[in-house]
Amino acid sequence: MVNNPNDPRRPQRRQQGRDRNADAGRREADLGATRDAPLRGRPANENEPASAAMTASLRRKPSHTPYYLAFVLSLLWIFLWFWSFSAAVLEKPNPFSTQSMPQTMTALAVLVLPLALVWTTAYFFRQARQLRQVSEVLVQTAMRLVRPQDIAADGLASIAQAVRSEVDVLVGGVEHAVQRASELEGIVHKEISAIERAFGGNEERIRTLV
């Protein structure tokens, strides 16, 4: 068959061919994106209560109460220091002179060393609290590894509960379907009876006419 170059349908065919090629390209791009999609990085047991509790315990930050206490104690100590050493150090003309230097250094040491001790103790208390949280999580993990049967029992119990709920749903659906079938059967019987009565009435009319 010879193609007619003056056929008015040729531009429409070209446009349809371009549309088909564009659709094919989009489908290939969608398939490639689906194929190259990264796997989920969430663990399979993320919904387990024990694992969720341990993860939350690790993510929970220690309390800042030791720092607050250290701040309050520091303010009290600075107030006491000013009350005790202000007359001996601050009221002198030159507290850093050769004669006043020992007394000034003693006063500064009395001010700085307790503050450093208080803040260091607060820091160690906070770190000890964090280490305690980590150690509790490690102990729980070790107990779970020592007694794997408990984990298996919990998993089987959860699976059995899920299966039981699904079976209950299926049984409820079957009962509903049986009930609907009974209702439909009654409706069909009523319709058949009505048809039989109508057929009998029509038959009597025909006999009367004949």
PDB file of C-alpha atoms in Angstrom:
ATOM      1  CA  MET A   1       0.000   0.000   0.000  1.00  0.00           C
ATOM      2  CA  VAL A   2       1.418   3.370  -1.069  1.00  0.00           C
ATOM      3  CA  ASN A   3       1.453   6.110   1.590  1.00  0.00           C
ATOM      4  CA  ASN A   4      -0.179   9.314   0.480  1.00  0.00           C
ATOM      5  CA  PRO A   5       2.097  12.281   1.401  1.00  0.00           C
ATOM      6  CA  ASN A   6      -0.898  14.595   1.336  1.00  0.00           C
ATOM      7  CA  ASP A   7      -2.869  12.515   3.829  1.00  0.00           C
ATOM      8  CA  PRO A   8      -4.298  14.980   6.417  1.00  0.00           C
ATOM      9  CA  ARG A   9      -4.171  12.279   9.118  1.00  0.00           C
ATOM     10  CA  ARG A  10      -0.362  11.998   9.096  1.00  0.00           C
ATOM     11  CA  PRO A  11       0.261  14.862  11.639  1.00  0.00           C
ATOM     12  CA  GLN A  12      -2.298  13.280  13.952  1.00  0.00           C
ATOM     13  CA  ARG A  13      -0.527   9.915  13.686  1.00  0.00           C
ATOM     14  CA  ARG A  14       2.827  11.540  14.417  1.00  0.00           C
ATOM     15  CA  GLN A  15       1.357  13.213  17.523  1.00  0.00           C
ATOM     16  CA  GLN A  16      -0.088   9.880  18.696  1.00  0.00           C
ATOM     17  CA  GLY A  17       3.315   8.234  18.200  1.00  0.00           C
ATOM     18  CA  ARG A  18       5.004  10.971  20.242  1.00  0.00           C
ATOM     19  CA  ASP A  19       2.420  10.537  23.014  1.00  0.00           C
ATOM     20  CA  ARG A  20       3.024   6.778  23.094  1.00  0.00           C
ATOM     21  CA  ASN A  21       6.789   7.291  23.297  1.00  0.00           C
ATOM     22  CA  ALA A  22       6.361   9.830  26.117  1.00  0.00           C
ATOM     23  CA  ASP A  23       4.099   7.437  28.042  1.00  0.00           C
ATOM     24  CA  ALA A  24       6.618   4.617  27.618  1.00  0.00           C
ATOM     25  CA  GLY A  25       9.428   6.872  28.858  1.00  0.00           C
ATOM     26  CA  ARG A  26       7.423   7.867  31.937  1.00  0.00           C
ATOM     27  CA  ARG A  27       6.626   4.226  32.723  1.00  0.00           C
ATOM     28  CA  GLU A  28      10.303   3.278  32.446  1.00  0.00           C
ATOM     29  CA  ALA A  29      11.271   6.189  34.721  1.00  0.00           C
ATOM     30  CA  ASP A  30       8.670   5.136  37.300  1.00  0.00           C
ATOM     31  CA  LEU A  31       9.891   1.535  37.197  1.00  0.00           C
ATOM     32  CA  GLY A  32      13.500   2.684  37.621  1.00  0.00           C
ATOM     33  CA  ALA A  33      12.594   4.881  40.586  1.00  0.00           C
ATOM     34  CA  THR A  34      10.692   2.013  42.201  1.00  0.00           C
ATOM     35  CA  ARG A  35      13.558  -0.393  41.560  1.00  0.00           C
ATOM     36  CA  ASP A  36      16.189   1.987  42.924  1.00  0.00           C
ATOM     37  CA  ALA A  37      14.168   3.063  45.966  1.00  0.00           C
ATOM     38  CA  PRO A  38      16.132   2.539  49.200  1.00  0.00           C
ATOM     39  CA  LEU A  39      15.018  -0.060  51.665  1.00  0.00           C
ATOM     40  CA  ARG A  40      13.459   1.001  54.919  1.00  0.00           C
ATOM     41  CA  GLY A  41      16.065   1.580  57.567  1.00  0.00           C
ATOM     42  CA  ARG A  42      13.748   0.878  60.471  1.00  0.00           C
ATOM     43  CA  PRO A  43      14.212  -2.376  62.365  1.00  0.00           C
ATOM     44  CA  ALA A  44      11.667  -5.146  62.224  1.00  0.00           C
ATOM     45  CA  ASN A  45      11.135  -5.150  65.990  1.00  0.00           C
ATOM     46  CA  GLU A  46      10.601  -1.398  66.296  1.00  0.00           C
ATOM     47  CA  ASN A  47       7.046  -1.903  67.567  1.00  0.00           C
ATOM     48  CA  GLU A  48       8.079  -4.284  70.346  1.00  0.00           C
ATOM     49  CA  PRO A  49       7.386  -2.634  73.735  1.00  0.00           C
ATOM     50  CA  ALA A  50      10.648  -3.737  75.380  1.00  0.00           C
ATOM     51  CA  SER A  51      12.808  -2.537  72.477  1.00  0.00           C
ATOM     52  CA  ALA A  52      10.918   0.745  72.304  1.00  0.00           C
ATOM     53  CA  ALA A  53      11.394   1.276  76.053  1.00  0.00           C
ATOM     54  CA  MET A  54      15.143   0.605  75.837  1.00  0.00           C
ATOM     55  CA  THR A  55      15.520   2.954  72.871  1.00  0.00           C
ATOM     56  CA  ALA A  56      13.608   5.675  74.700  1.00  0.00           C
ATOM     57  CA  SER A  57      15.794   5.162  77.779  1.00  0.00           C
ATOM     58  CA  LEU A  58      18.943   5.596  75.695  1.00  0.00           C
ATOM     59  CA  ARG A  59      17.623   8.720  74.003  1.00  0.00           C
ATOM     60  CA  ARG A  60      16.462  10.302  77.250  1.00  0.00           C
ATOM     61  CA  LYS A  61      18.931  12.924  78.440  1.00  0.00           C
ATOM     62  CA  PRO A  62      20.001  13.047  82.080  1.00  0.00           C
ATOM     63  CA  SER A  63      18.479  15.624  84.375  1.00  0.00           C
ATOM     64  CA  HIS A  64      20.086  19.051  84.753  1.00  0.00           C
ATOM     65  CA  THR A  65      19.290  19.150  88.470  1.00  0.00           C
ATOM     66  CA  PRO A  66      22.972  18.825  89.545  1.00  0.00           C
ATOM     67  CA  TYR A  67      23.834  21.929  87.525  1.00  0.00           C
ATOM     68  CA  TYR A  68      20.961  23.874  89.073  1.00  0.00           C
ATOM     69  CA  LEU A  69      22.089  22.889  92.555  1.00  0.00           C
ATOM     70  CA  ALA A  70      25.661  23.835  91.689  1.00  0.00           C
ATOM     71  CA  PHE A  71      24.474  27.242  90.484  1.00  0.00           C
ATOM     72  CA  VAL A  72      22.553  27.881  93.713  1.00  0.00           C
ATOM     73  CA  LEU A  73      25.491  26.759  95.868  1.00  0.00           C
ATOM     74  CA  SER A  74      27.820  28.959  93.827  1.00  0.00           C
ATOM     75  CA  LEU A  75      25.652  32.005  94.443  1.00  0.00           C
ATOM     76  CA  LEU A  76      25.526  31.258  98.165  1.00  0.00           C
ATOM     77  CA  TRP A  77      29.281  30.750  98.321  1.00  0.00           C
ATOM     78  CA  ILE A  78      29.980  33.995  96.436  1.00  0.00           C
ATOM     79  CA  PHE A  79      27.686  35.866  98.840  1.00  0.00           C
ATOM     80  CA  LEU A  80      29.471  34.357 101.845  1.00  0.00           C
ATOM     81  CA  TRP A  81      32.853  35.157 100.307  1.00  0.00           C
ATOM     82  CA  PHE A  82      31.930  38.799  99.781  1.00  0.00           C
ATOM     83  CA  TRP A  83      30.599  38.967 103.321  1.00  0.00           C
ATOM     84  CA  SER A  84      33.804  37.467 104.755  1.00  0.00           C
ATOM     85  CA  PHE A  85      36.628  38.811 102.542  1.00  0.00           C
ATOM     86  CA  SER A  86      35.340  42.095 101.157  1.00  0.00           C
ATOM     87  CA  ALA A  87      36.838  44.060 104.031  1.00  0.00           C
ATOM     88  CA  ALA A  88      40.170  42.225 103.808  1.00  0.00           C
ATOM     89  CA  VAL A  89      40.655  42.356 100.018  1.00  0.00           C
ATOM     90  CA  LEU A  90      38.392  44.798  98.216  1.00  0.00           C
ATOM     91  CA  GLU A  91      38.793  47.718 100.595  1.00  0.00           C
ATOM     92  CA  LYS A  92      42.598  47.801 100.328  1.00  0.00           C
ATOM     93  CA  PRO A  93      44.188  50.462  98.090  1.00  0.00           C
ATOM     94  CA  ASN A  94      46.297  47.904  96.228  1.00  0.00           C
ATOM     95  CA  PRO A  95      45.290  44.301  96.991  1.00  0.00           C
ATOM     96  CA  PHE A  96      48.004  42.998  94.608  1.00  0.00           C
ATOM     97  CA  SER A  97      50.909  44.692  96.318  1.00  0.00           C
ATOM     98  CA  THR A  98      53.749  42.711  97.813  1.00  0.00           C
ATOM     99  CA  GLN A  99      52.389  42.917 101.323  1.00  0.00           C
ATOM    100  CA  SER A 100      48.763  42.178 100.399  1.00  0.00           C
ATOM    101  CA  MET A 101      49.461  39.502  97.764  1.00  0.00           C
ATOM    102  CA  PRO A 102      49.395  36.461 100.132  1.00  0.00           C
ATOM    103  CA  GLN A 103      46.092  37.497 101.659  1.00  0.00           C
ATOM    104  CA  THR A 104      44.617  38.268  98.237  1.00  0.00           C
ATOM    105  CA  MET A 105      45.705  34.913  96.787  1.00  0.00           C
ATOM    106  CA  THR A 106      44.277  33.131  99.811  1.00  0.00           C
ATOM    107  CA  ALA A 107      40.951  34.903  99.362  1.00  0.00           C
ATOM    108  CA  LEU A 108      40.850  34.083  95.634  1.00  0.00           C
ATOM    109  CA  ALA A 109      41.693  30.451  96.353  1.00  0.00           C
ATOM    110  CA  VAL A 110      38.920  30.312  98.940  1.00  0.00           C
ATOM    111  CA  LEU A 111      36.547  31.693  96.278  1.00  0.00           C
ATOM    112  CA  VAL A 112      37.612  29.649  93.241  1.00  0.00           C
ATOM    113  CA  LEU A 113      38.462  26.208  94.623  1.00  0.00           C
ATOM    114  CA  PRO A 114      35.050  25.458  96.215  1.00  0.00           C
ATOM    115  CA  LEU A 115      33.279  26.673  93.070  1.00  0.00           C
ATOM    116  CA  ALA A 116      35.411  24.408  90.901  1.00  0.00           C
ATOM    117  CA  LEU A 117      34.761  21.506  93.270  1.00  0.00           C
ATOM    118  CA  VAL A 118      31.000  22.094  93.212  1.00  0.00           C
ATOM    119  CA  TRP A 119      30.773  22.277  89.410  1.00  0.00           C
ATOM    120  CA  THR A 120      33.051  19.271  88.943  1.00  0.00           C
ATOM    121  CA  THR A 121      30.903  17.262  91.339  1.00  0.00           C
ATOM    122  CA  ALA A 122      27.742  18.298  89.474  1.00  0.00           C
ATOM    123  CA  TYR A 123      29.301  17.244  86.171  1.00  0.00           C
ATOM    124  CA  PHE A 124      30.292  13.842  87.542  1.00  0.00           C
ATOM    125  CA  PHE A 125      26.837  13.333  89.048  1.00  0.00           C
ATOM    126  CA  ARG A 126      25.229  13.993  85.671  1.00  0.00           C
ATOM    127  CA  GLN A 127      27.627  11.661  83.875  1.00  0.00           C
ATOM    128  CA  ALA A 128      27.004   9.001  86.519  1.00  0.00           C
ATOM    129  CA  ARG A 129      23.278   9.268  85.858  1.00  0.00           C
ATOM    130  CA  GLN A 130      23.844   8.810  82.134  1.00  0.00           C
ATOM    131  CA  LEU A 131      26.110   5.819  82.730  1.00  0.00           C
ATOM    132  CA  ARG A 132      23.441   4.340  84.966  1.00  0.00           C
ATOM    133  CA  GLN A 133      20.872   4.598  82.174  1.00  0.00           C
ATOM    134  CA  VAL A 134      23.235   2.912  79.724  1.00  0.00           C
ATOM    135  CA  SER A 135      24.061   0.161  82.227  1.00  0.00           C
ATOM    136  CA  GLU A 136      20.356  -0.501  82.832  1.00  0.00           C
ATOM    137  CA  VAL A 137      19.787  -0.889  79.098  1.00  0.00           C
ATOM    138  CA  LEU A 138      22.786  -3.223  78.843  1.00  0.00           C
ATOM    139  CA  VAL A 139      21.493  -5.332  81.734  1.00  0.00           C
ATOM    140  CA  GLN A 140      18.064  -5.606  80.116  1.00  0.00           C
ATOM    141  CA  THR A 141      19.648  -6.582  76.801  1.00  0.00           C
ATOM    142  CA  ALA A 142      21.819  -9.200  78.511  1.00  0.00           C
ATOM    143  CA  MET A 143      18.794 -10.664  80.285  1.00  0.00           C
ATOM    144  CA  ARG A 144      16.926 -10.870  76.998  1.00  0.00           C
ATOM    145  CA  LEU A 145      19.890 -12.657  75.415  1.00  0.00           C
ATOM    146  CA  VAL A 146      20.229 -15.042  78.359  1.00  0.00           C
ATOM    147  CA  ARG A 147      16.536 -15.975  78.213  1.00  0.00           C
ATOM    148  CA  PRO A 148      15.589 -16.068  74.529  1.00  0.00           C
ATOM    149  CA  GLN A 149      12.599 -18.290  75.273  1.00  0.00           C
ATOM    150  CA  ASP A 150      10.839 -15.328  76.843  1.00  0.00           C
ATOM    151  CA  ILE A 151      11.263 -13.328  73.639  1.00  0.00           C
ATOM    152  CA  ALA A 152      10.015 -16.274  71.593  1.00  0.00           C
ATOM    153  CA  ALA A 153       7.047 -16.726  73.925  1.00  0.00           C
ATOM    154  CA  ASP A 154       6.164 -13.053  73.653  1.00  0.00           C
ATOM    155  CA  GLY A 155       6.457 -13.222  69.874  1.00  0.00           C
ATOM    156  CA  LEU A 156       4.278 -16.328  69.674  1.00  0.00           C
ATOM    157  CA  ALA A 157       1.728 -14.756  71.995  1.00  0.00           C
ATOM    158  CA  SER A 158       1.537 -11.640  69.837  1.00  0.00           C
ATOM    159  CA  ILE A 159       1.246 -13.752  66.674  1.00  0.00           C
ATOM    160  CA  ALA A 160      -1.467 -15.899  68.264  1.00  0.00           C
ATOM    161  CA  GLN A 161      -3.354 -12.797  69.325  1.00  0.00           C
ATOM    162  CA  ALA A 162      -3.114 -11.349  65.818  1.00  0.00           C
ATOM    163  CA  VAL A 163      -4.277 -14.640  64.268  1.00  0.00           C
ATOM    164  CA  ARG A 164      -7.141 -14.844  66.764  1.00  0.00           C
ATOM    165  CA  SER A 165      -8.286 -11.343  65.929  1.00  0.00           C
ATOM    166  CA  GLU A 166      -8.104 -12.082  62.194  1.00  0.00           C
ATOM    167  CA  VAL A 167     -10.069 -15.317  62.687  1.00  0.00           C
ATOM    168  CA  ASP A 168     -12.699 -13.426  64.682  1.00  0.00           C
ATOM    169  CA  VAL A 169     -12.987 -10.917  61.860  1.00  0.00           C
ATOM    170  CA  LEU A 170     -13.333 -13.717  59.297  1.00  0.00           C
ATOM    171  CA  VAL A 171     -15.940 -15.532  61.406  1.00  0.00           C
ATOM    172  CA  GLY A 172     -17.889 -12.308  61.786  1.00  0.00           C
ATOM    173  CA  GLY A 173     -17.741 -11.777  58.035  1.00  0.00           C
ATOM    174  CA  VAL A 174     -18.910 -15.334  57.338  1.00  0.00           C
ATOM    175  CA  GLU A 175     -21.784 -14.987  59.810  1.00  0.00           C
ATOM    176  CA  HIS A 176     -22.806 -11.724  58.200  1.00  0.00           C
ATOM    177  CA  ALA A 177     -22.634 -13.330  54.752  1.00  0.00           C
ATOM    178  CA  VAL A 178     -24.760 -16.291  55.929  1.00  0.00           C
ATOM    179  CA  GLN A 179     -27.298 -13.891  57.410  1.00  0.00           C
ATOM    180  CA  ARG A 180     -27.442 -11.919  54.184  1.00  0.00           C
ATOM    181  CA  ALA A 181     -27.796 -15.164  52.212  1.00  0.00           C
ATOM    182  CA  SER A 182     -30.721 -16.205  54.431  1.00  0.00           C
ATOM    183  CA  GLU A 183     -32.364 -12.836  53.881  1.00  0.00           C
ATOM    184  CA  LEU A 184     -31.828 -13.119  50.131  1.00  0.00           C
ATOM    185  CA  GLU A 185     -33.255 -16.649  50.180  1.00  0.00           C
ATOM    186  CA  GLY A 186     -36.394 -15.387  51.908  1.00  0.00           C
ATOM    187  CA  ILE A 187     -36.719 -12.573  49.387  1.00  0.00           C
ATOM    188  CA  VAL A 188     -36.294 -15.023  46.493  1.00  0.00           C
ATOM    189  CA  HIS A 189     -38.960 -17.343  47.954  1.00  0.00           C
ATOM    190  CA  LYS A 190     -41.349 -14.406  48.302  1.00  0.00           C
ATOM    191  CA  GLU A 191     -40.715 -13.329  44.720  1.00  0.00           C
ATOM    192  CA  ILE A 192     -41.196 -16.891  43.447  1.00  0.00           C
ATOM    193  CA  SER A 193     -44.462 -17.187  45.379  1.00  0.00           C
ATOM    194  CA  ALA A 194     -45.641 -13.883  43.960  1.00  0.00           C
ATOM    195  CA  ILE A 195     -44.724 -15.041  40.444  1.00  0.00           C
ATOM    196  CA  GLU A 196     -46.546 -18.348  40.972  1.00  0.00           C
ATOM    197  CA  ARG A 197     -49.663 -16.548  42.220  1.00  0.00           C
ATOM    198  CA  ALA A 198     -49.543 -14.161  39.294  1.00  0.00           C
ATOM    199  CA  PHE A 199     -49.053 -17.057  36.882  1.00  0.00           C
ATOM    200  CA  GLY A 200     -51.997 -18.930  38.433  1.00  0.00           C
ATOM    201  CA  GLY A 201     -54.207 -15.852  38.191  1.00  0.00           C
ATOM    202  CA  ASN A 202     -53.248 -15.322  34.557  1.00  0.00           C
ATOM    203  CA  GLU A 203     -53.919 -18.983  33.806  1.00  0.00           C
ATOM    204  CA  GLU A 204     -57.400 -18.732  35.312  1.00  0.00           C
ATOM    205  CA  ARG A 205     -58.119 -15.607  33.286  1.00  0.00           C
ATOM    206  CA  ILE A 206     -56.997 -17.356  30.099  1.00  0.00           C
ATOM    207  CA  ARG A 207     -59.232 -20.335  30.863  1.00  0.00           C
ATOM    208  CA  THR A 208     -62.137 -17.993  31.543  1.00  0.00           C
ATOM    209  CA  LEU A 209     -61.571 -16.234  28.251  1.00  0.00           C
ATOM    210  CA  VAL A 210     -61.274 -19.501  26.359  1.00  0.00           C
TER     211      VAL A 210
END
